[in-house]
Short mmCIF file of C-alpha atoms in Angstrom, two decimals:
data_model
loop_
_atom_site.label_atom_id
_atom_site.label_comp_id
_atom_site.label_asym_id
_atom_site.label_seq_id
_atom_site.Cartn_x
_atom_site.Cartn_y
_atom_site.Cartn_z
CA UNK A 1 0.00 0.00 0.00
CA UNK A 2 1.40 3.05 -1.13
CA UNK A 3 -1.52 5.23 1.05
CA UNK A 4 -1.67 8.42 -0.12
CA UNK A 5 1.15 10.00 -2.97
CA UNK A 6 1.75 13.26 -4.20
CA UNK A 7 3.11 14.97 -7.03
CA UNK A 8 5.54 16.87 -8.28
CA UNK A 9 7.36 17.05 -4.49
CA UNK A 10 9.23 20.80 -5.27
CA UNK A 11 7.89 22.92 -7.44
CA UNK A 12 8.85 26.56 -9.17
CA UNK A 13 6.73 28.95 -10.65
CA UNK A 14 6.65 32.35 -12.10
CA UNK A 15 3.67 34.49 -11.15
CA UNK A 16 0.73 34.20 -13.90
CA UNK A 17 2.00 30.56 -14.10
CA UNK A 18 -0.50 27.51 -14.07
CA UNK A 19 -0.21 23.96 -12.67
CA UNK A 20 -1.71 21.08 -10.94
CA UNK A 21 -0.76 19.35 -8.30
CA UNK A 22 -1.85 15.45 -8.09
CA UNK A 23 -2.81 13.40 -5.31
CA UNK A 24 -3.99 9.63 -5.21
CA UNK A 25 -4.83 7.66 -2.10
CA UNK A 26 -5.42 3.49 -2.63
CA UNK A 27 -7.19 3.42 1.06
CA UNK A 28 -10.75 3.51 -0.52
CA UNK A 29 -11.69 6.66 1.22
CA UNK A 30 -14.74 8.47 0.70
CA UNK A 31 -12.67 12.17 1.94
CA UNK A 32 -9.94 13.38 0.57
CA UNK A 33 -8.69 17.28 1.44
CA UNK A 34 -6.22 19.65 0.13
CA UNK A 35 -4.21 21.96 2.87
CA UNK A 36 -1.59 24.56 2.66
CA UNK A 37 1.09 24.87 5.89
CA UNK A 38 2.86 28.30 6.25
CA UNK A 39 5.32 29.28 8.76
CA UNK A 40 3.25 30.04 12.68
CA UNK A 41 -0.38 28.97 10.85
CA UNK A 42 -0.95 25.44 10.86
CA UNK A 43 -2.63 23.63 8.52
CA UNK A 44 -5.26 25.56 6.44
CA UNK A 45 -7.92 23.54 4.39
CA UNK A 46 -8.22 24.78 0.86
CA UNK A 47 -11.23 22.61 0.03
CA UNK A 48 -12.06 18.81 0.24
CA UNK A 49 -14.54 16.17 -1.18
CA UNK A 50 -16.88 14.68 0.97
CA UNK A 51 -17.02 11.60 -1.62
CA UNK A 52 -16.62 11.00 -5.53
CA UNK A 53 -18.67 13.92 -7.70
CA UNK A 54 -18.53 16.14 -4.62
CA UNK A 55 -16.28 18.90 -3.77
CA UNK A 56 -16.28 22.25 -1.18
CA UNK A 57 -14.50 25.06 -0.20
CA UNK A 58 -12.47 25.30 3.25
CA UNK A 59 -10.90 27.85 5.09
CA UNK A 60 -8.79 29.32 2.30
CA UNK A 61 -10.19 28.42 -1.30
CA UNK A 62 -9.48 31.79 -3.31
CA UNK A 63 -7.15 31.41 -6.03
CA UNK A 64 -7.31 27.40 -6.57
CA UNK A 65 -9.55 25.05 -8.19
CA UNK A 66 -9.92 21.19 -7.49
CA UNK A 67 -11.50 18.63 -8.86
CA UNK A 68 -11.86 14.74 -7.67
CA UNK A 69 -11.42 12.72 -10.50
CA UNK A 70 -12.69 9.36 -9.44
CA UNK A 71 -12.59 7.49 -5.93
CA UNK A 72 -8.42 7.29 -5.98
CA UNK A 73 -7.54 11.01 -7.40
CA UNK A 74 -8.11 14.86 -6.35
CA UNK A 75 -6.34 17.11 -8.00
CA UNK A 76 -5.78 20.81 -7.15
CA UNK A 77 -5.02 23.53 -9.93
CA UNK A 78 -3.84 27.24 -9.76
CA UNK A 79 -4.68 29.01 -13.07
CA UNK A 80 -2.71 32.29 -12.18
CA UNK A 81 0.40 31.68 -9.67
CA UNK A 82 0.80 34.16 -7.34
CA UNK A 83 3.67 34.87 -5.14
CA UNK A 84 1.48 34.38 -1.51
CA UNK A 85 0.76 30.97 -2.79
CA UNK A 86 4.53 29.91 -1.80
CA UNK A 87 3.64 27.17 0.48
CA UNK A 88 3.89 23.40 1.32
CA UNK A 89 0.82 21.28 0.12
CA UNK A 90 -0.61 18.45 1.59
CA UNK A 91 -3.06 16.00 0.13
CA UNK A 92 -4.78 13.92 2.90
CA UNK A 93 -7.46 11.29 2.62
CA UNK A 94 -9.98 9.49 5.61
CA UNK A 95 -13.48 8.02 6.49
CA UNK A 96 -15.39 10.26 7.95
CA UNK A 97 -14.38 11.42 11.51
CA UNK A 98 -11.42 9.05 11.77
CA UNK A 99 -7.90 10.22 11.68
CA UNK A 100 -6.68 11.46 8.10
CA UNK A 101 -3.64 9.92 6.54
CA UNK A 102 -1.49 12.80 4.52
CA UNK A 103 0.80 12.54 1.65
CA UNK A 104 4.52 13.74 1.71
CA UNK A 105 3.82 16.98 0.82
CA UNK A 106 4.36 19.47 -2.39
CA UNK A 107 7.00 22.33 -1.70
CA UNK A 108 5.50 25.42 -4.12
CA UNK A 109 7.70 28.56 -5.03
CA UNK A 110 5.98 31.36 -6.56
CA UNK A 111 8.62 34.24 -7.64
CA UNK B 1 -16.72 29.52 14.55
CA UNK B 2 -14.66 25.98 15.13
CA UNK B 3 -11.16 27.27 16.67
CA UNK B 4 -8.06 25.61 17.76
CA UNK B 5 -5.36 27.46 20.17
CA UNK B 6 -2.10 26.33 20.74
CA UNK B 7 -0.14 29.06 23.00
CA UNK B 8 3.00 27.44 23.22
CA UNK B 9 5.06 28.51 19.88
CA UNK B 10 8.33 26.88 20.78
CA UNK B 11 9.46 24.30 23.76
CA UNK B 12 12.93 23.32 24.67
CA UNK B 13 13.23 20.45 27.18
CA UNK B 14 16.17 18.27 27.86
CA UNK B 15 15.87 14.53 27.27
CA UNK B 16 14.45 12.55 30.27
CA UNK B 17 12.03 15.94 30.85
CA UNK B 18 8.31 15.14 31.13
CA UNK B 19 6.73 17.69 28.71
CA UNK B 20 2.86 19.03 28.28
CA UNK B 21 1.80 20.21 25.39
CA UNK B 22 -1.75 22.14 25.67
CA UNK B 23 -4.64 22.32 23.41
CA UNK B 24 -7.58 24.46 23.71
CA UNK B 25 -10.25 24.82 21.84
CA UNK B 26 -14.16 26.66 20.81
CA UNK B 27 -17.11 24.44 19.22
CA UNK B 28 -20.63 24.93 19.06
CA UNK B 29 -21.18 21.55 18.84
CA UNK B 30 -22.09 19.50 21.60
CA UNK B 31 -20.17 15.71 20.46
CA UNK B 32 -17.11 16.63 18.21
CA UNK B 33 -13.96 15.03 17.60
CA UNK B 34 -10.22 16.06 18.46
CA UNK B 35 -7.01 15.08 17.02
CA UNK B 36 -3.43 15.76 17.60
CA UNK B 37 -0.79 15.09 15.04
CA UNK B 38 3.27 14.82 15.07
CA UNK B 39 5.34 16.44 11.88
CA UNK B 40 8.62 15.22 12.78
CA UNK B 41 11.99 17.78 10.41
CA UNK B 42 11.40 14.77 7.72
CA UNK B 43 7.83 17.21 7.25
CA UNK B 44 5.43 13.57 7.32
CA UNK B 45 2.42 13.99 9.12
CA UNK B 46 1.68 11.34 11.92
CA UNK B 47 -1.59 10.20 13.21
CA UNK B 48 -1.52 10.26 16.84
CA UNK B 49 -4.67 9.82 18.56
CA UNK B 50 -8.92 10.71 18.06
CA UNK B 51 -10.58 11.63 21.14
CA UNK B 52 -14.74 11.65 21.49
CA UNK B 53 -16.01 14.01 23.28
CA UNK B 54 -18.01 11.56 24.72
CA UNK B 55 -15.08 10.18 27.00
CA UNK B 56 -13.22 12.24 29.41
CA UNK B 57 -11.14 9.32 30.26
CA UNK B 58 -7.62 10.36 29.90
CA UNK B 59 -5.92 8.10 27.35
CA UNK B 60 -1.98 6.78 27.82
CA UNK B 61 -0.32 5.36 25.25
CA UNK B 62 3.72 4.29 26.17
CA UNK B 63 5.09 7.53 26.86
CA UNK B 64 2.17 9.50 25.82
CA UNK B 65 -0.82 10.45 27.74
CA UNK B 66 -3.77 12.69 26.95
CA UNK B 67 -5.76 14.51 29.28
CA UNK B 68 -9.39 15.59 27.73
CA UNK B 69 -11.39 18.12 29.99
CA UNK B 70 -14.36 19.38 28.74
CA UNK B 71 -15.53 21.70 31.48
CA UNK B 72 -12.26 23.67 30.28
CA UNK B 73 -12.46 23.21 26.47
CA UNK B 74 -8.77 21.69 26.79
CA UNK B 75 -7.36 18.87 25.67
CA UNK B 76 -3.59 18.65 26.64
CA UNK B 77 -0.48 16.12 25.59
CA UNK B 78 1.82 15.03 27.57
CA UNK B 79 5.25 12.93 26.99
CA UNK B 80 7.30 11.37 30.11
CA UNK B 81 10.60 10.51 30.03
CA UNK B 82 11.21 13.07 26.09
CA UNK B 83 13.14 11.81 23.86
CA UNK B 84 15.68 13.21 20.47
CA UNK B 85 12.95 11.16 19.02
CA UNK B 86 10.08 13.77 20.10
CA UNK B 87 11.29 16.76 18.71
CA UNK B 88 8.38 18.21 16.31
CA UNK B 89 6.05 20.08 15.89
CA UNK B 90 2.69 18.80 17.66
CA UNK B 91 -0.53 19.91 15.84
CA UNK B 92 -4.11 19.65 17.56
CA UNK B 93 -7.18 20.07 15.23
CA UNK B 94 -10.69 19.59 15.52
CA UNK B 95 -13.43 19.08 12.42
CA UNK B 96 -15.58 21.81 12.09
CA UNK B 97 -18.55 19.79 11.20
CA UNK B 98 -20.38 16.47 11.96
CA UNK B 99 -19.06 14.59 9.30
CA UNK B 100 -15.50 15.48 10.12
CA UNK B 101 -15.11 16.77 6.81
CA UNK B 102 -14.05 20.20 7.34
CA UNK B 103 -10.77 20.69 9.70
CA UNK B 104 -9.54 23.09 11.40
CA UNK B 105 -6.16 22.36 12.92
CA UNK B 106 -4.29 24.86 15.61
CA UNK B 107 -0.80 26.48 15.04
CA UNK B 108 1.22 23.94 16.31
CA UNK B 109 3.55 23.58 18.75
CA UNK B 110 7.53 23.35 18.19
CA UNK B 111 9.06 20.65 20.63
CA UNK B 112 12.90 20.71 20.88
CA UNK B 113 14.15 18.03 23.25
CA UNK B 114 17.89 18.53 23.76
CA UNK B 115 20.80 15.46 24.68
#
């Protein structure tokens, strides 16, 4: 079991620059979730899917799109790069309320 | 609003040092869920344990104990006997909803634990 992979793992980008970042889990998990970590804030949930077709907005959506592909995959896009999107990404996946298992995480450089 | 307080930015102990770790937190809800997670320098993030807010029992696992207290929206971590091995940072977090789908995690907490 692989549980839940991530890719690219670094990342560059010039502003105005688009990419995706991919995420598949092979737990079976209804919920998977996209966060952002930045120096003194925590974790901050960009959006997640509640299940397959479904998708929503968390704490700190502006700026990215997502979509969940099929059971396995939920990707996350950013059409226009900007530089206060510098962060480390992390894809996580669970059932429900039980704990959430993350990926290694995507290191993003916006200059 | 959910919301997840961890005070303590940074924590140097020296190894052997029993350490706490608090946690408090705001909910509307009356049964929720809490959570604390490890990110050790490699930058993984580590299940550690769930907590209902049904039990108050405080939970011990090895070295680790957890102390859940309701009355004072707090739910603290504590390591006995630190080790090299503990130094992290310690993340509490709480879903902001009943299905758990919407978490909000606190600031973390840096733990240095020193030879």
């Amino acid at each position: 079991n692989a549980g839940v992979t991530q890719t690219p793992k670094f990342q560059v980008l010039k502003t105005g620059q688009s990419m995706t970042l991919q995420c598949a889990q092979d737990m079976n998990h209804n919920s998977m979730y996209w966060y952002r970590q930045d120096p003194g804030m925590g974790l901050r949930l960009i959006y997640y899917s509640a299940s397959e077709g479904t998708t929503d907005k968390g704490e700190v959506p502006n700026g990215y799109n997502v979509s969940r592909l099929n059971k396995r995959e939920f990707s996350l896009r950013l059409e226009s790069a900007a530089p206060s999107q510098t962060s480390v990404y992390f894809c996580a996946s669970s059932e429900l309320v039980y704990e959430q298992y993350f990926g290694p995480g995507t290191r993003l450089t916006v200059t | 609003a959910q919301k997840v307080t961890q005070a303590q930015t940074e924590i140097s102990v020296v190894e052997k040092e029993d350490v706490t770790l608090d946690c408090v937190y705001e909910t509307r809800d009356t049964t929720y869920y809490l959570f604390w997670y490890k990110q050790p320098p490699s930058g993984e993030l580590v299940f550690l344990i769930r907590r209902n807010s049904f039990d108050e029992q405080n939970e011990i696992s090895g070295r680790y104990s957890w102390n859940f207290q309701k009355s004072t929206s707090s739910f603290n971590f504590t390591i006995t006997a630190s080790q090299v091995v503990d130094s992290a940072v310690y993340f509490c977090a709480l879903p902001s909803d009943n299905y758990g789908q919407n978490f909000v995690f606190g600031p973390g907490t840096r733990l240095s634990v020193l030879p």
